[in-house]
XYZ file of N, CA and C in Angstrom:
267
model
N 115.341 84.513 115.032
C 114.938 85.849 115.373
C 113.395 85.835 114.411
N 112.176 86.664 114.072
C 111.190 86.520 113.317
C 111.231 87.930 112.622
N 110.673 88.095 111.723
C 110.629 89.480 111.099
C 109.397 89.546 109.896
N 108.754 90.844 109.883
C 107.866 90.695 108.926
C 107.997 91.838 108.132
N 107.827 92.196 106.548
C 108.106 93.024 105.821
C 106.620 93.886 105.333
N 106.599 95.062 105.326
C 104.974 95.522 104.997
C 105.930 97.106 104.002
N 104.792 97.375 103.491
C 105.040 98.777 102.692
C 104.698 99.782 103.548
N 105.099 100.944 103.072
C 104.592 102.290 103.941
C 103.382 102.752 103.955
N 102.363 101.640 103.618
C 100.954 101.884 103.803
C 100.543 100.731 104.674
N 101.368 100.119 105.358
C 101.284 99.305 106.238
C 100.684 97.813 105.702
N 100.581 97.808 104.276
C 100.444 96.411 103.918
C 101.541 95.523 103.900
N 101.057 94.198 104.202
C 101.971 93.213 104.713
C 102.487 92.682 103.338
N 103.751 92.502 103.036
C 104.501 92.153 101.818
C 104.739 90.702 102.197
N 105.672 90.406 103.157
C 106.068 89.095 103.655
C 105.570 89.068 105.204
N 104.608 88.306 105.453
C 104.303 88.024 106.953
C 105.188 87.262 107.860
N 105.230 87.306 109.070
C 105.809 86.249 109.946
C 105.880 84.807 109.789
N 104.534 84.534 109.720
C 104.386 83.142 109.090
C 104.901 82.741 107.748
N 104.852 83.704 107.047
C 105.498 83.308 105.665
C 106.986 83.300 105.701
N 107.687 84.191 106.453
C 109.047 83.947 106.652
C 109.471 82.750 107.388
N 108.709 82.610 108.752
C 108.811 81.860 109.801
C 110.067 82.399 110.426
N 110.595 81.369 111.466
C 111.716 81.739 112.240
C 112.889 81.410 111.622
N 113.819 82.467 111.907
C 115.495 82.207 111.355
C 116.224 82.319 112.577
N 117.364 81.388 112.114
C 118.353 81.252 112.947
C 119.434 81.851 112.238
N 119.863 82.903 112.770
C 120.854 83.903 111.850
C 122.155 84.221 112.554
N 123.099 83.942 112.101
C 124.708 84.275 112.339
C 125.117 85.669 111.805
N 125.318 86.646 112.952
C 125.243 87.928 112.406
C 126.679 88.073 111.747
N 126.431 88.800 110.602
C 127.470 89.019 109.862
C 128.043 87.668 108.769
N 127.246 86.706 109.226
C 127.984 85.392 108.409
C 126.856 84.905 107.453
N 125.713 85.374 107.386
C 124.807 84.981 106.480
C 124.124 86.313 105.701
N 123.246 86.040 104.669
C 122.967 86.923 103.885
C 121.579 87.367 104.126
N 121.481 88.697 104.454
C 120.271 89.502 104.877
C 120.340 90.819 104.181
N 119.023 91.543 103.752
C 119.121 92.713 103.249
C 119.890 93.532 103.935
N 120.663 94.769 103.647
C 121.688 95.391 104.382
C 120.944 96.259 105.591
N 119.847 96.497 105.644
C 119.034 97.287 106.596
C 118.740 96.351 107.732
N 118.305 94.975 107.055
C 117.935 94.067 108.547
C 119.180 93.726 108.844
N 120.250 93.571 108.484
C 121.751 93.054 109.013
C 122.100 93.931 110.275
N 121.982 95.157 109.777
C 122.229 96.538 110.769
C 121.172 96.390 111.724
N 119.938 96.315 111.764
C 118.872 96.266 112.543
C 119.247 94.952 113.817
N 119.315 93.974 113.278
C 119.590 92.728 114.092
C 120.593 92.874 115.324
N 121.595 93.819 115.011
C 122.669 94.077 115.926
C 122.293 95.341 116.928
N 121.103 95.948 116.507
C 120.526 96.790 117.522
C 119.530 96.395 118.511
N 119.217 95.017 118.355
C 118.484 94.449 119.184
C 118.770 93.565 120.318
N 118.269 93.283 121.457
C 118.526 92.296 122.524
C 117.618 91.289 122.438
N 117.926 89.983 123.195
C 117.001 88.813 123.294
C 115.541 89.377 123.582
N 114.402 88.993 123.297
C 113.430 89.376 123.733
C 112.526 90.650 123.277
N 113.630 91.283 122.257
C 113.002 92.830 122.057
C 112.398 92.581 120.588
N 111.740 93.622 120.055
C 110.973 93.705 118.817
C 110.751 95.315 118.574
N 111.100 95.495 117.605
C 111.328 96.959 117.100
C 110.661 96.954 115.775
N 110.060 98.173 115.262
C 109.903 98.611 113.597
C 110.804 99.358 113.240
N 111.321 99.020 112.293
C 112.382 99.971 111.287
C 112.023 100.099 110.035
N 112.195 101.386 109.775
C 111.848 101.722 108.129
C 113.170 102.011 107.464
N 113.161 101.484 106.298
C 113.966 101.621 105.219
C 114.021 101.952 103.897
N 114.888 102.957 103.436
C 114.708 103.429 102.026
C 115.000 102.342 101.302
N 114.942 102.345 100.059
C 115.117 101.399 99.048
C 116.627 100.592 99.207
N 117.280 101.696 99.356
C 118.748 101.694 98.972
C 119.388 100.426 100.220
N 118.567 100.789 101.458
C 118.833 99.627 102.594
C 117.898 98.289 102.239
N 117.080 98.272 101.208
C 116.448 97.054 101.266
C 116.792 96.483 100.069
N 115.974 96.337 99.299
C 116.289 95.527 97.934
C 116.602 96.254 96.901
N 116.610 97.597 96.913
C 117.090 98.527 96.009
C 116.439 98.963 94.744
N 116.946 98.930 93.417
C 116.550 99.423 92.440
C 115.792 97.792 91.892
N 116.380 97.062 92.145
C 115.844 95.628 91.457
C 115.065 94.842 92.050
N 114.581 94.938 93.192
C 113.570 94.443 94.032
C 114.043 93.115 94.472
N 112.998 91.943 94.698
C 113.282 90.918 95.319
C 112.729 90.111 94.176
N 112.492 90.354 93.069
C 111.920 89.281 91.723
C 110.595 88.500 92.223
N 110.047 89.040 93.445
C 108.845 88.357 93.498
C 107.726 89.075 94.119
N 107.890 90.018 95.330
C 106.704 90.621 95.918
C 106.885 92.226 96.180
N 108.569 92.277 96.090
C 108.734 93.483 96.420
C 109.547 94.369 94.775
N 108.651 95.354 94.507
C 109.200 95.869 93.106
C 110.517 96.797 93.295
N 110.695 97.584 92.268
C 111.721 98.481 92.142
C 111.484 99.661 93.138
N 112.472 100.056 93.855
C 112.870 101.149 94.499
C 111.482 101.635 95.820
N 111.500 100.232 96.317
C 110.239 100.170 97.471
C 110.715 100.413 98.707
N 110.456 101.523 99.307
C 110.940 101.652 100.890
C 110.062 100.665 101.808
N 110.744 100.122 102.720
C 110.422 99.027 103.462
C 110.148 99.130 104.937
N 109.154 98.491 105.845
C 109.160 98.727 107.148
C 109.140 97.340 107.609
N 110.044 97.028 108.461
C 110.176 95.604 109.164
C 110.016 95.500 110.457
N 109.178 94.673 110.880
C 108.781 94.428 112.332
C 109.981 93.219 112.554
N 111.026 93.455 113.625
C 111.884 92.397 113.730
C 111.779 92.289 115.200
N 111.892 91.011 115.562
C 112.015 90.167 116.999
C 112.780 89.285 117.300
N 113.553 89.466 118.228
C 114.864 88.574 118.681
C 114.304 88.033 119.537
N 114.367 86.192 119.322
C 113.562 85.245 120.141
C 114.773 84.923 121.264
N 115.884 84.802 120.448
C 117.107 84.275 121.927
C 118.337 84.599 120.902
N 119.414 84.686 121.874
C 120.728 84.882 121.425
C 121.627 83.936 121.701
N 122.124 83.457 120.767
C 123.573 82.380 121.543
C 124.509 82.975 121.176
N 125.521 82.908 122.131
C 126.871 83.237 121.912
C 127.701 82.172 121.370
N 128.523 82.372 120.381
C 129.510 81.340 119.733
C 130.570 80.942 121.062
N 130.575 79.617 120.805
C 131.192 79.131 121.813
C 132.876 78.992 121.528
N 133.146 79.190 120.234
C 134.567 79.360 120.172
C 135.066 80.476 120.047
N 136.113 81.010 120.774
C 136.357 82.310 120.885
C 137.778 82.592 120.090
N 137.953 83.560 119.085
C 138.875 84.016 118.222
C 140.166 84.563 118.954
């Protein structure tokens, strides 16, 4: 998957190239709450834009870098490929 984060003025906080391509195991790795939920809504080769209140983003604390206190976020999320786990429980 790939994603970028913007503020509500459409100013890029973290761009696609800065974050890069991520291989994410659903509910097995740490992403902020809103992004974890969004990934589950998309299928392979889909892209969508999601708006998150700060409580579903980085909350009161922010990310200690570019995202400040109580900042709502816009995320553009693209699912590039879906791989099913070959081990059935």
